[in-house]
mmCIF file of C-alpha atoms in Angstrom:
data_model
loop_
_atom_site.group_PDB
_atom_site.id
_atom_site.type_symbol
_atom_site.label_atom_id
_atom_site.label_comp_id
_atom_site.label_asym_id
_atom_site.label_seq_id
_atom_site.Cartn_x
_atom_site.Cartn_y
_atom_site.Cartn_z
ATOM 1 C CA MET Y 893 0.072 -5.825 5.885
ATOM 2 C CA GLY Y 894 3.205 -5.059 3.773
ATOM 3 C CA ILE Y 895 4.668 -7.302 1.215
ATOM 4 C CA ALA Y 896 8.373 -7.514 0.015
ATOM 5 C CA THR Y 897 9.039 -9.862 -2.983
ATOM 6 C CA ASP Y 898 12.196 -10.647 -4.709
ATOM 7 C CA SER Y 899 13.864 -8.081 -2.376
ATOM 8 C CA MET Y 900 16.276 -7.629 0.248
ATOM 9 C CA VAL Y 901 15.269 -6.163 3.551
ATOM 10 C CA CYS Y 902 17.528 -5.355 6.322
ATOM 11 C CA GLU Y 903 16.607 -5.325 10.043
ATOM 12 C CA GLY Y 904 14.953 -2.286 11.476
ATOM 13 C CA CYS Y 905 12.907 -1.584 8.519
ATOM 14 C CA ILE Y 906 8.941 -1.116 8.611
ATOM 15 C CA ILE Y 907 6.920 -1.998 5.632
ATOM 16 C CA SER Y 908 3.541 -0.718 6.854
ATOM 17 C CA GLY Y 909 1.162 -1.850 4.014
ATOM 18 C CA GLY Y 910 3.462 -0.876 1.305
ATOM 19 C CA HIS Y 911 4.497 -3.333 -1.451
ATOM 20 C CA ILE Y 912 8.205 -3.820 -2.233
ATOM 21 C CA HIS Y 913 9.365 -5.831 -5.420
ATOM 22 C CA LYS Y 914 13.024 -6.491 -6.484
ATOM 23 C CA SER Y 915 14.401 -3.912 -4.223
ATOM 24 C CA ILE Y 916 16.933 -3.440 -1.406
ATOM 25 C CA LEU Y 917 15.964 -1.571 1.575
ATOM 26 C CA SER Y 918 18.869 -0.469 4.066
ATOM 27 C CA PRO Y 919 18.206 -0.303 7.860
ATOM 28 C CA ARG Y 920 15.357 2.001 9.135
ATOM 29 C CA VAL Y 921 13.703 2.504 5.915
ATOM 30 C CA ARG Y 922 10.182 3.109 6.331
ATOM 31 C CA ILE Y 923 7.596 2.391 3.698
ATOM 32 C CA ASN Y 924 4.074 3.499 4.502
ATOM 33 C CA SER Y 925 0.615 2.390 3.250
ATOM 34 C CA TYR Y 926 -0.476 1.826 -0.271
ATOM 35 C CA SER Y 927 3.011 2.887 -1.696
ATOM 36 C CA PHE Y 928 4.847 0.684 -4.184
ATOM 37 C CA VAL Y 929 8.653 0.524 -4.913
ATOM 38 C CA THR Y 930 10.170 -1.621 -7.378
ATOM 39 C CA GLU Y 931 13.661 -2.256 -8.956
ATOM 40 C CA SER Y 932 15.162 0.308 -6.382
ATOM 41 C CA ILE Y 933 17.805 0.861 -3.525
ATOM 42 C CA LEU Y 934 16.868 2.979 -0.530
ATOM 43 C CA MET Y 935 19.589 3.910 1.906
ATOM 44 C CA GLU Y 936 19.209 4.328 5.516
ATOM 45 C CA ASP Y 937 16.342 6.439 7.309
ATOM 46 C CA VAL Y 938 14.436 6.782 3.950
ATOM 47 C CA GLU Y 939 10.716 7.219 4.375
ATOM 48 C CA VAL Y 940 8.426 6.702 1.721
ATOM 49 C CA GLY Y 941 4.943 8.292 2.186
ATOM 50 C CA ARG Y 942 1.462 6.991 1.669
ATOM 51 C CA TYR Y 943 0.663 6.109 -2.181
ATOM 52 C CA ALA Y 944 4.005 7.063 -3.475
ATOM 53 C CA LYS Y 945 5.501 5.142 -6.264
ATOM 54 C CA ILE Y 946 9.078 4.649 -6.755
ATOM 55 C CA LYS Y 947 10.524 2.610 -10.061
ATOM 56 C CA ARG Y 948 14.206 2.302 -10.735
ATOM 57 C CA ALA Y 949 15.779 4.661 -8.239
ATOM 58 C CA ILE Y 950 18.478 4.998 -5.785
ATOM 59 C CA ILE Y 951 17.666 7.223 -2.908
ATOM 60 C CA ASP Y 952 20.402 8.195 -0.578
ATOM 61 C CA LYS Y 953 20.168 8.538 3.330
ATOM 62 C CA GLY Y 954 17.497 10.765 5.274
ATOM 63 C CA VAL Y 955 15.421 11.433 2.157
ATOM 64 C CA LYS Y 956 11.725 11.894 3.079
ATOM 65 C CA ILE Y 957 9.311 10.889 -0.089
ATOM 66 C CA PRO Y 958 6.129 12.604 0.328
ATOM 67 C CA SER Y 959 2.763 11.221 -0.243
ATOM 68 C CA ASP Y 960 1.428 10.608 -3.485
ATOM 69 C CA MET Y 961 5.065 11.396 -5.034
ATOM 70 C CA ARG Y 962 5.764 9.653 -8.475
ATOM 71 C CA ILE Y 963 9.444 9.044 -9.059
ATOM 72 C CA GLY Y 964 10.740 7.029 -12.011
ATOM 73 C CA TYR Y 965 7.783 6.903 -14.094
ATOM 74 C CA ASP Y 966 8.170 10.193 -16.089
ATOM 75 C CA ILE Y 967 11.865 10.540 -16.874
ATOM 76 C CA GLU Y 968 11.499 13.767 -18.396
ATOM 77 C CA GLU Y 969 9.811 15.352 -15.225
ATOM 78 C CA ASP Y 970 12.528 13.366 -12.974
ATOM 79 C CA LYS Y 971 15.502 15.238 -15.076
ATOM 80 C CA LYS Y 972 14.096 18.496 -13.952
ATOM 81 C CA ARG Y 973 14.419 17.454 -10.326
ATOM 82 C CA PHE Y 974 17.097 14.991 -9.838
ATOM 83 C CA TYR Y 975 20.021 13.251 -11.423
ATOM 84 C CA VAL Y 976 18.900 10.848 -13.980
ATOM 85 C CA SER Y 977 21.417 8.028 -15.339
ATOM 86 C CA PRO Y 978 21.702 7.433 -19.089
ATOM 87 C CA ASN Y 979 19.899 4.224 -18.337
ATOM 88 C CA GLY Y 980 17.110 5.749 -16.807
ATOM 89 C CA ILE Y 981 17.974 5.194 -13.332
ATOM 90 C CA VAL Y 982 16.982 8.202 -11.075
ATOM 91 C CA VAL Y 983 19.446 9.187 -8.122
ATOM 92 C CA ILE Y 984 18.216 11.305 -5.371
ATOM 93 C CA SER Y 985 21.315 12.630 -3.444
ATOM 94 C CA LYS Y 986 21.432 12.479 0.494
ATOM 95 C CA GLY Y 987 19.386 14.937 2.338
ATOM 96 C CA THR Y 988 17.387 16.199 -0.417
ATOM 97 C CA ILE Y 989 14.031 17.825 0.611
ATOM 98 C CA LEU Y 990 11.127 16.945 -1.438
ATOM 99 C CA GLU Y 991 7.616 18.757 -1.476
#
């Protein structure tokens, strides 16, 4: 069972066994089992794979987060792959392909 606490979830989202906390999910976002998203904004058609963890991120349209990926937990590692704001917000641009 999916859980969303202190969050805004648009219609058409599927939270399939994941946990959302203090986040905003745009239409057609899919959160798969055992994943955790906190303090983040996910735009339309984002898919979060199983066991993925996302913290303090803005993820633009159409991005697919692979299973087991960690975003926002190791800022130095995130800076090598994505834009990170001076306040530590990880930004992943539209259509980024993650592996």
